[in-house]
Amino acid sequence: MTPQKPRILTGDTPTGRLHLGHWVGSVENRVALQDEYDCSFLIANMHAFTTRADKPGEIRESTIEIVKDWLACGIDPERSNIVLQSEIPAIVELSWYFAMLIPFNRVMRNPTLKTEIDAKGLGDHYSFGFPLYAVGQCADILVFRPELVPVGEDQVAHIEMTREVARKFNQVYCNVDPQTEDADSVSAGGLFPIPVAKVGRIARLPGTDGVHKMSKSLGNAIYLTDTPKQVKKKMGQIFTGRQTMDEPGDITNSLFQYVRAFIKDESRVKELEQAYSKGDNIGDGHIKVEVAAAISELLAPIQERRARFEGKGGDDLIVDVIREGIRKSNPVAEETLELAKQAMKLDFAPRTISFS
Ligand code: ATP
Ligand code: MG
């Protein structure tokens, strides 16, 4: 079961559909790295319950929609592993052990959790499970013992915590010297490689509110399924604060982050940046229309591939893909759990696990 290729693990929470932030932050890299790496892509459906425990139907629907989005983007289930978190028991078991390797206050200081609590308006009434998801995410990742984790910038703090947990496990249970370089952790006897975050071409795409990152939970997203008309309308909502066409504009604003993310022709991007920063008779509305057209051009082939799963029987095809993923990923996850339990002197009774 030793992998031929280095491994990748990353994923999405089924709290909606995929948007442009997912594409530029992570999915584009996933599609590109499928041949070079042994890839596992995880649907974090248990984590969706941390903020939506009362909406199981929505979580199930979103799980199916996200897998449709993945396949539409070019993720190929023949080459990559689709992992449904709730059917990988080893993840839950490892989460429990990992929770003992990380101080409670360290989890609560995680800046991504703090931002999410603010942005999602969770106040002080979030569930106990909400911060626990950050520990669970360490297990999602480490159970596949990956070297690389393609994510957007907001996830880097989580990957940092994962790295800390991996180092700690290797030191406490595998006798790895704390001075060991991360890259040498496995050759020094550690069970877990110290995974590295690979941030996408655009680290953090702002939402159409121009304030928060584009996020499926915040209603500020352009979805991969949006029609050209919807894209144009949403682009039109981006606020820049600029009043007239001859007012010099700020090319670090949200609109220009979209210009650089989606207009492919570099010389056109330069031209727009120069004209805008000089206030050279160029209106925001004109630029928004141009960006909207570039986005719709990017989305057209994705939507064309997605159409296959949208008709009758489409959901059944996706459920088959999910089931096959469960069958393929559990042996890998169980192998890691068995090795972890051996290292922790918990290897009392070997077990096997089966799925129909
Ligand atoms: P939620 O609002 O429920 O947290 P989300 O839109 O943040 O959803 P996630 O499922 O949390 O999406 O994130 C999946 C992956 O996409 C992560 O790697 C994350 O970093 C990346 N990502 C999400 N939004 C953006 C964005 N706006 N820019 C770049 N990357 C992003
Ligand atoms: Mg998120």
GROMACS .gro file of C-alpha atoms and ligand atoms in nm:
model
  388
    1MET     CA    1   0.000   0.000   0.000
    2THR     CA    2   0.303   0.233  -0.012
    3PRO     CA    3   0.210   0.507  -0.259
    4GLN     CA    4   0.400   0.538  -0.585
    5LYS     CA    5   0.345   0.911  -0.597
    6PRO     CA    6   0.350   1.177  -0.325
    7ARG     CA    7   0.005   1.240  -0.185
    8ILE     CA    8  -0.227   1.540  -0.185
    9LEU     CA    9  -0.527   1.592   0.041
   10THR     CA   10  -0.764   1.884   0.036
   11GLY     CA   11  -1.138   1.944   0.028
   12ASP     CA   12  -1.446   2.157   0.073
   13THR     CA   13  -1.728   2.185   0.326
   14PRO     CA   14  -2.076   2.116   0.184
   15THR     CA   15  -2.230   2.445   0.293
   16GLY     CA   16  -2.333   2.549  -0.060
   17ARG     CA   17  -2.195   2.522  -0.411
   18LEU     CA   18  -1.849   2.597  -0.542
   19HIS     CA   19  -1.764   2.955  -0.635
   20LEU     CA   20  -1.486   3.139  -0.815
   21GLY     CA   21  -1.284   3.164  -0.491
   22HIS     CA   22  -1.265   2.785  -0.479
   23TRP     CA   23  -1.148   2.773  -0.837
   24VAL     CA   24  -0.862   3.024  -0.809
   25GLY     CA   25  -0.771   2.932  -0.450
   26SER     CA   26  -0.759   2.554  -0.474
   27VAL     CA   27  -0.957   2.364  -0.740
   28GLU     CA   28  -0.746   2.487  -1.032
   29ASN     CA   29  -0.437   2.342  -0.858
   30ARG     CA   30  -0.617   2.016  -0.781
   31VAL     CA   31  -0.705   1.961  -1.144
   32ALA     CA   32  -0.350   2.046  -1.256
   33LEU     CA   33  -0.179   1.815  -1.002
   34GLN     CA   34  -0.395   1.505  -1.051
   35ASP     CA   35  -0.134   1.315  -1.254
   36GLU     CA   36   0.173   1.411  -1.057
   37TYR     CA   37   0.022   1.327  -0.718
   38ASP     CA   38  -0.193   1.060  -0.561
   39CYS     CA   39  -0.488   1.289  -0.483
   40SER     CA   40  -0.767   1.261  -0.228
   41PHE     CA   41  -1.040   1.524  -0.223
   42LEU     CA   42  -1.257   1.532   0.085
   43ILE     CA   43  -1.614   1.649   0.137
   44ALA     CA   44  -1.614   1.772   0.497
   45ASN     CA   45  -1.982   1.691   0.556
   46MET     CA   46  -1.939   1.634   0.930
   47HIS     CA   47  -1.790   1.983   0.957
   48ALA     CA   48  -2.094   2.130   0.781
   49PHE     CA   49  -2.292   2.016   1.088
   50THR     CA   50  -2.081   2.246   1.309
   51THR     CA   51  -2.283   2.545   1.187
   52ARG     CA   52  -2.590   2.370   1.034
   53ALA     CA   53  -2.682   2.081   1.258
   54ASP     CA   54  -3.052   2.153   1.197
   55LYS     CA   55  -3.020   2.132   0.817
   56PRO     CA   56  -2.923   1.774   0.726
   57GLY     CA   57  -3.117   1.789   0.398
   58GLU     CA   58  -2.922   2.094   0.281
   59ILE     CA   59  -2.592   1.932   0.376
   60ARG     CA   60  -2.678   1.620   0.177
   61GLU     CA   61  -2.785   1.823  -0.124
   62SER     CA   62  -2.472   2.036  -0.107
   63THR     CA   63  -2.254   1.723  -0.084
   64ILE     CA   64  -2.396   1.602  -0.416
   65GLU     CA   65  -2.374   1.947  -0.576
   66ILE     CA   66  -2.011   1.991  -0.478
   67VAL     CA   67  -1.913   1.654  -0.622
   68LYS     CA   68  -2.092   1.760  -0.944
   69ASP     CA   69  -1.888   2.082  -0.939
   70TRP     CA   70  -1.566   1.886  -0.889
   71LEU     CA   71  -1.632   1.656  -1.183
   72ALA     CA   72  -1.739   1.956  -1.393
   73CYS     CA   73  -1.409   2.129  -1.311
   74GLY     CA   74  -1.212   1.828  -1.434
   75ILE     CA   75  -1.151   1.625  -1.120
   76ASP     CA   76  -1.146   1.270  -1.246
   77PRO     CA   77  -1.267   1.003  -1.001
   78GLU     CA   78  -1.072   0.739  -1.195
   79ARG     CA   79  -0.747   0.916  -1.107
   80SER     CA   80  -0.839   1.087  -0.779
   81ASN     CA   81  -1.003   0.966  -0.464
   82ILE     CA   82  -1.333   1.126  -0.363
   83VAL     CA   83  -1.357   1.103   0.018
   84LEU     CA   84  -1.681   1.142   0.213
   85GLN     CA   85  -1.570   1.239   0.562
   86SER     CA   86  -1.868   1.086   0.748
   87GLU     CA   87  -1.789   0.737   0.613
   88ILE     CA   88  -1.423   0.731   0.713
   89PRO     CA   89  -1.430   0.624   1.080
   90ALA     CA   90  -1.051   0.647   1.115
   91ILE     CA   91  -1.084   1.027   1.084
   92VAL     CA   92  -1.303   1.046   1.393
   93GLU     CA   93  -1.075   0.820   1.595
   94LEU     CA   94  -0.763   1.014   1.504
   95SER     CA   95  -0.939   1.344   1.584
   96TRP     CA   96  -0.988   1.222   1.940
   97TYR     CA   97  -0.621   1.134   1.986
   98PHE     CA   98  -0.504   1.455   1.816
   99ALA     CA   99  -0.725   1.663   2.048
  100MET     CA  100  -0.489   1.557   2.327
  101LEU     CA  101  -0.182   1.684   2.142
  102ILE     CA  102  -0.292   2.043   2.104
  103PRO     CA  103  -0.368   2.290   2.385
  104PHE     CA  104  -0.728   2.416   2.400
  105ASN     CA  105  -0.611   2.778   2.397
  106ARG     CA  106  -0.401   2.716   2.088
  107VAL     CA  107  -0.714   2.601   1.903
  108MET     CA  108  -0.911   2.905   2.018
  109ARG     CA  109  -0.633   3.140   1.903
  110ASN     CA  110  -0.651   3.004   1.548
  111PRO     CA  111  -0.709   3.324   1.341
  112THR     CA  112  -0.926   3.148   1.081
  113LEU     CA  113  -1.168   3.031   1.351
  114LYS     CA  114  -1.185   3.384   1.491
  115THR     CA  115  -1.255   3.532   1.146
  116GLU     CA  116  -1.525   3.271   1.081
  117ILE     CA  117  -1.693   3.340   1.416
  118ASP     CA  118  -1.712   3.711   1.321
  119ALA     CA  119  -1.800   3.674   0.953
  120LYS     CA  120  -2.066   3.406   1.012
  121GLY     CA  121  -2.213   3.598   1.309
  122LEU     CA  122  -2.168   3.304   1.547
  123GLY     CA  123  -2.113   3.535   1.847
  124ASP     CA  124  -2.068   3.332   2.165
  125HIS     CA  125  -2.338   3.076   2.084
  126TYR     CA  126  -2.142   2.847   1.853
  127SER     CA  127  -2.149   2.477   1.928
  128PHE     CA  128  -1.873   2.293   2.113
  129GLY     CA  129  -1.816   2.113   1.783
  130PHE     CA  130  -1.735   2.435   1.598
  131PRO     CA  131  -1.380   2.486   1.730
  132LEU     CA  132  -1.343   2.107   1.737
  133TYR     CA  133  -1.361   2.105   1.359
  134ALA     CA  134  -1.014   2.262   1.346
  135VAL     CA  135  -0.877   1.954   1.527
  136GLY     CA  136  -1.088   1.729   1.306
  137GLN     CA  137  -0.932   1.893   1.003
  138CYS     CA  138  -0.587   1.787   1.125
  139ALA     CA  139  -0.717   1.428   1.115
  140ASP     CA  140  -0.883   1.475   0.772
  141ILE     CA  141  -0.546   1.569   0.636
  142LEU     CA  142  -0.306   1.347   0.829
  143VAL     CA  143  -0.508   1.027   0.785
  144PHE     CA  144  -0.395   1.037   0.420
  145ARG     CA  145  -0.035   1.125   0.516
  146PRO     CA  146  -0.008   1.381   0.235
  147GLU     CA  147   0.288   1.598   0.149
  148LEU     CA  148   0.090   1.880  -0.010
  149VAL     CA  149  -0.241   2.051   0.072
  150PRO     CA  150  -0.370   2.288  -0.202
  151VAL     CA  151  -0.580   2.554  -0.024
  152GLY     CA  152  -0.676   2.920  -0.021
  153GLU     CA  153  -0.501   3.159   0.214
  154ASP     CA  154  -0.769   3.137   0.484
  155GLN     CA  155  -0.676   2.773   0.540
  156VAL     CA  156  -0.305   2.830   0.601
  157ALA     CA  157  -0.363   2.872   0.977
  158HIS     CA  158  -0.534   2.533   0.983
  159ILE     CA  159  -0.249   2.371   0.795
  160GLU     CA  160  -0.006   2.527   1.044
  161MET     CA  161  -0.197   2.359   1.327
  162THR     CA  162  -0.192   2.032   1.134
  163ARG     CA  163   0.185   2.061   1.101
  164GLU     CA  164   0.215   2.116   1.477
  165VAL     CA  165   0.004   1.809   1.550
  166ALA     CA  166   0.206   1.595   1.307
  167ARG     CA  167   0.535   1.706   1.464
  168LYS     CA  168   0.402   1.645   1.814
  169PHE     CA  169   0.272   1.296   1.728
  170ASN     CA  170   0.604   1.204   1.567
  171GLN     CA  171   0.796   1.328   1.871
  172VAL     CA  172   0.575   1.179   2.142
  173TYR     CA  173   0.489   0.841   1.988
  174CYS     CA  174   0.761   0.778   1.729
  175ASN     CA  175   1.062   0.914   1.920
  176VAL     CA  176   1.149   1.170   1.654
  177ASP     CA  177   1.399   1.424   1.785
  178PRO     CA  178   1.236   1.771   1.813
  179GLN     CA  179   1.535   1.920   1.625
  180THR     CA  180   1.459   1.710   1.315
  181GLU     CA  181   1.393   1.910   0.998
  182ASP     CA  182   1.031   1.882   0.878
  183ALA     CA  183   1.141   1.731   0.549
  184ASP     CA  184   1.320   1.449   0.735
  185SER     CA  185   1.038   1.359   0.973
  186VAL     CA  186   0.946   1.030   0.806
  187SER     CA  187   1.303   0.913   0.748
  188ALA     CA  188   1.366   0.989   1.117
  189GLY     CA  189   1.094   0.735   1.208
  190GLY     CA  190   0.787   0.962   1.221
  191LEU     CA  191   0.453   0.831   1.100
  192PHE     CA  192   0.337   1.161   0.952
  193PRO     CA  193   0.503   1.374   0.685
  194ILE     CA  194   0.476   1.745   0.782
  195PRO     CA  195   0.237   1.862   0.508
  196VAL     CA  196   0.294   2.184   0.318
  197ALA     CA  197   0.015   2.425   0.214
  198LYS     CA  198   0.010   2.513  -0.155
  199VAL     CA  199  -0.184   2.837  -0.194
  200GLY     CA  200  -0.351   2.898  -0.529
  201ARG     CA  201  -0.280   3.164  -0.795
  202ILE     CA  202  -0.514   3.401  -0.611
  203ALA     CA  203  -0.472   3.350  -0.237
  204ARG     CA  204  -0.794   3.522  -0.129
  205LEU     CA  205  -1.057   3.629  -0.378
  206PRO     CA  206  -1.281   3.898  -0.226
  207GLY     CA  207  -1.656   3.852  -0.244
  208THR     CA  208  -1.887   4.078  -0.441
  209ASP     CA  209  -1.939   4.276  -0.116
  210GLY     CA  210  -1.576   4.384  -0.156
  211VAL     CA  211  -1.518   4.325   0.218
  212HIS     CA  212  -1.505   3.959   0.314
  213LYS     CA  213  -1.343   3.680   0.121
  214MET     CA  214  -1.579   3.520  -0.130
  215SER     CA  215  -1.757   3.260   0.077
  216LYS     CA  216  -2.048   3.026   0.018
  217SER     CA  217  -2.188   3.100   0.364
  218LEU     CA  218  -2.195   3.478   0.319
  219GLY     CA  219  -2.402   3.525   0.001
  220ASN     CA  220  -2.123   3.724  -0.167
  221ALA     CA  221  -2.022   3.459  -0.419
  222ILE     CA  222  -2.024   3.411  -0.795
  223TYR     CA  223  -2.099   3.041  -0.833
  224LEU     CA  224  -1.951   2.813  -1.097
  225THR     CA  225  -2.310   2.747  -1.204
  226ASP     CA  226  -2.403   3.116  -1.252
  227THR     CA  227  -2.531   3.217  -1.598
  228PRO     CA  228  -2.365   3.503  -1.790
  229LYS     CA  229  -2.657   3.723  -1.685
  230GLN     CA  230  -2.611   3.641  -1.317
  231VAL     CA  231  -2.235   3.694  -1.341
  232LYS     CA  232  -2.286   4.035  -1.503
  233LYS     CA  233  -2.536   4.136  -1.237
  234LYS     CA  234  -2.312   4.028  -0.948
  235MET     CA  235  -2.006   4.196  -1.101
  236GLY     CA  236  -2.214   4.513  -1.124
  237GLN     CA  237  -2.259   4.506  -0.744
  238ILE     CA  238  -1.888   4.534  -0.663
  239PHE     CA  239  -1.841   4.861  -0.481
  240THR     CA  240  -1.529   5.069  -0.551
  241GLY     CA  241  -1.634   5.410  -0.415
  242ARG     CA  242  -1.510   5.578  -0.737
  243GLN     CA  243  -1.737   5.861  -0.860
  244THR     CA  244  -1.629   5.965  -1.212
  245MET     CA  245  -1.443   5.821  -1.513
  246ASP     CA  246  -1.159   6.073  -1.480
  247GLU     CA  247  -1.099   6.011  -1.112
  248PRO     CA  248  -0.772   5.817  -1.061
  249GLY     CA  249  -0.870   5.470  -0.936
  250ASP     CA  250  -0.705   5.237  -0.688
  251ILE     CA  251  -0.581   4.927  -0.868
  252THR     CA  252  -0.560   4.733  -0.542
  253ASN     CA  253  -0.940   4.750  -0.502
  254SER     CA  254  -1.166   4.444  -0.530
  255LEU     CA  255  -1.255   4.515  -0.891
  256PHE     CA  256  -0.891   4.501  -0.996
  257GLN     CA  257  -0.835   4.182  -0.802
  258TYR     CA  258  -1.100   4.035  -1.033
  259VAL     CA  259  -0.931   4.194  -1.337
  260ARG     CA  260  -0.603   4.022  -1.255
  261ALA     CA  261  -0.772   3.694  -1.160
  262PHE     CA  262  -0.986   3.650  -1.471
  263ILE     CA  263  -0.863   3.855  -1.769
  264LYS     CA  264  -0.614   3.620  -1.933
  265ASP     CA  265  -0.443   3.869  -2.166
  266GLU     CA  266  -0.160   4.018  -1.955
  267SER     CA  267  -0.113   4.320  -2.182
  268ARG     CA  268  -0.484   4.405  -2.153
  269VAL     CA  269  -0.454   4.384  -1.773
  270LYS     CA  270  -0.158   4.629  -1.782
  271GLU     CA  271  -0.348   4.862  -2.013
  272LEU     CA  272  -0.651   4.865  -1.781
  273GLU     CA  273  -0.433   4.919  -1.474
  274GLN     CA  274  -0.258   5.217  -1.637
  275ALA     CA  275  -0.575   5.381  -1.763
  276TYR     CA  276  -0.758   5.329  -1.432
  277SER     CA  277  -0.480   5.458  -1.208
  278LYS     CA  278  -0.451   5.772  -1.426
  279GLY     CA  279  -0.829   5.828  -1.439
  280ASP     CA  280  -0.806   5.808  -1.815
  281ASN     CA  281  -1.172   5.821  -1.912
  282ILE     CA  282  -1.243   5.461  -1.812
  283GLY     CA  283  -1.555   5.374  -1.614
  284ASP     CA  284  -1.594   5.099  -1.355
  285GLY     CA  285  -1.904   4.977  -1.540
  286HIS     CA  286  -1.704   4.911  -1.857
  287ILE     CA  287  -1.440   4.713  -1.668
  288LYS     CA  288  -1.705   4.513  -1.482
  289VAL     CA  289  -1.864   4.408  -1.812
  290GLU     CA  290  -1.525   4.302  -1.950
  291VAL     CA  291  -1.444   4.096  -1.639
  292ALA     CA  292  -1.792   3.939  -1.640
  293ALA     CA  293  -1.736   3.824  -1.999
  294ALA     CA  294  -1.399   3.670  -1.907
  295ILE     CA  295  -1.556   3.488  -1.611
  296SER     CA  296  -1.839   3.349  -1.824
  297GLU     CA  297  -1.584   3.229  -2.080
  298LEU     CA  298  -1.403   3.041  -1.801
  299LEU     CA  299  -1.730   2.893  -1.672
  300ALA     CA  300  -1.875   2.784  -2.008
  301PRO     CA  301  -1.685   2.452  -2.044
  302ILE     CA  302  -1.733   2.378  -1.670
  303GLN     CA  303  -2.109   2.424  -1.706
  304GLU     CA  304  -2.111   2.218  -2.023
  305ARG     CA  305  -1.950   1.923  -1.839
  306ARG     CA  306  -2.184   1.971  -1.542
  307ALA     CA  307  -2.494   1.941  -1.763
  308ARG     CA  308  -2.435   1.563  -1.777
  309PHE     CA  309  -2.519   1.533  -1.407
  310GLU     CA  310  -2.808   1.774  -1.398
  311GLY     CA  311  -3.077   1.566  -1.561
  312LYS     CA  312  -3.263   1.261  -1.437
  313GLY     CA  313  -3.030   1.004  -1.281
  314GLY     CA  314  -2.756   1.262  -1.231
  315ASP     CA  315  -2.766   1.238  -0.852
  316ASP     CA  316  -2.748   0.857  -0.870
  317LEU     CA  317  -2.431   0.879  -1.079
  318ILE     CA  318  -2.279   1.105  -0.814
  319VAL     CA  319  -2.381   0.873  -0.529
  320ASP     CA  320  -2.204   0.588  -0.714
  321VAL     CA  321  -1.889   0.801  -0.740
  322ILE     CA  322  -1.909   0.877  -0.367
  323ARG     CA  323  -1.954   0.508  -0.281
  324GLU     CA  324  -1.657   0.408  -0.490
  325GLY     CA  325  -1.453   0.679  -0.315
  326ILE     CA  326  -1.553   0.540   0.026
  327ARG     CA  327  -1.436   0.194  -0.083
  328LYS     CA  328  -1.104   0.327  -0.212
  329SER     CA  329  -1.020   0.563   0.074
  330ASN     CA  330  -1.099   0.353   0.379
  331PRO     CA  331  -0.808   0.107   0.336
  332VAL     CA  332  -0.564   0.401   0.322
  333ALA     CA  333  -0.722   0.565   0.628
  334GLU     CA  334  -0.738   0.236   0.822
  335GLU     CA  335  -0.372   0.169   0.749
  336THR     CA  336  -0.275   0.507   0.899
  337LEU     CA  337  -0.497   0.449   1.203
  338GLU     CA  338  -0.347   0.105   1.261
  339LEU     CA  339   0.006   0.247   1.244
  340ALA     CA  340  -0.091   0.536   1.475
  341LYS     CA  341  -0.242   0.295   1.728
  342GLN     CA  342   0.069   0.076   1.715
  343ALA     CA  343   0.281   0.382   1.788
  344MET     CA  344   0.045   0.469   2.077
  345LYS     CA  345   0.061   0.115   2.218
  346LEU     CA  346  -0.309   0.066   2.145
  347ASP     CA  347  -0.271  -0.230   1.913
  348PHE     CA  348  -0.473  -0.481   2.115
  349ALA     CA  349  -0.697  -0.623   1.846
  350PRO     CA  350  -0.656  -0.583   1.470
  351ARG     CA  351  -0.977  -0.502   1.284
  352THR     CA  352  -1.109  -0.489   0.932
  353ILE     CA  353  -1.383  -0.269   0.803
  354SER     CA  354  -1.614  -0.334   0.512
  355PHE     CA  355  -1.862  -0.138   0.302
  356SER     CA  356  -2.127  -0.276   0.074
  357ATP     P1  357  -1.777   2.849   0.412
  357ATP     O1  358  -1.830   2.987   0.393
  357ATP     O2  359  -1.882   2.750   0.450
  357ATP     O3  360  -1.658   2.844   0.506
  357ATP     P2  361  -1.605   2.864   0.186
  357ATP     O4  362  -1.662   2.939   0.074
  357ATP     O5  363  -1.506   2.933   0.276
  357ATP     O6  364  -1.726   2.804   0.270
  357ATP     P3  365  -1.461   2.617   0.211
  357ATP     O7  366  -1.528   2.488   0.183
  357ATP     O8  367  -1.445   2.658   0.354
  357ATP     O9  368  -1.539   2.732   0.130
  357ATP    O10  369  -1.318   2.622   0.142
  357ATP     C1  370  -1.273   2.525   0.048
  357ATP     C2  371  -1.140   2.563  -0.012
  357ATP    O11  372  -1.154   2.679  -0.096
  357ATP     C3  373  -1.032   2.602   0.091
  357ATP    O12  374  -0.907   2.556   0.045
  357ATP     C4  375  -1.036   2.752   0.093
  357ATP    O13  376  -0.914   2.810   0.134
  357ATP     C5  377  -1.065   2.783  -0.055
  357ATP     N1  378  -1.134   2.910  -0.067
  357ATP     C6  379  -1.259   2.937  -0.024
  357ATP     N2  380  -1.293   3.064  -0.050
  357ATP     C7  381  -1.184   3.120  -0.112
  357ATP     C8  382  -1.156   3.251  -0.164
  357ATP     N3  383  -1.247   3.347  -0.158
  357ATP     N4  384  -1.035   3.275  -0.222
  357ATP     C9  385  -0.943   3.174  -0.230
  357ATP     N5  386  -0.963   3.049  -0.183
  357ATP    C10  387  -1.082   3.022  -0.124
  358MG      MG  388  -1.447   2.838   0.460
   0.00000   0.00000   0.00000
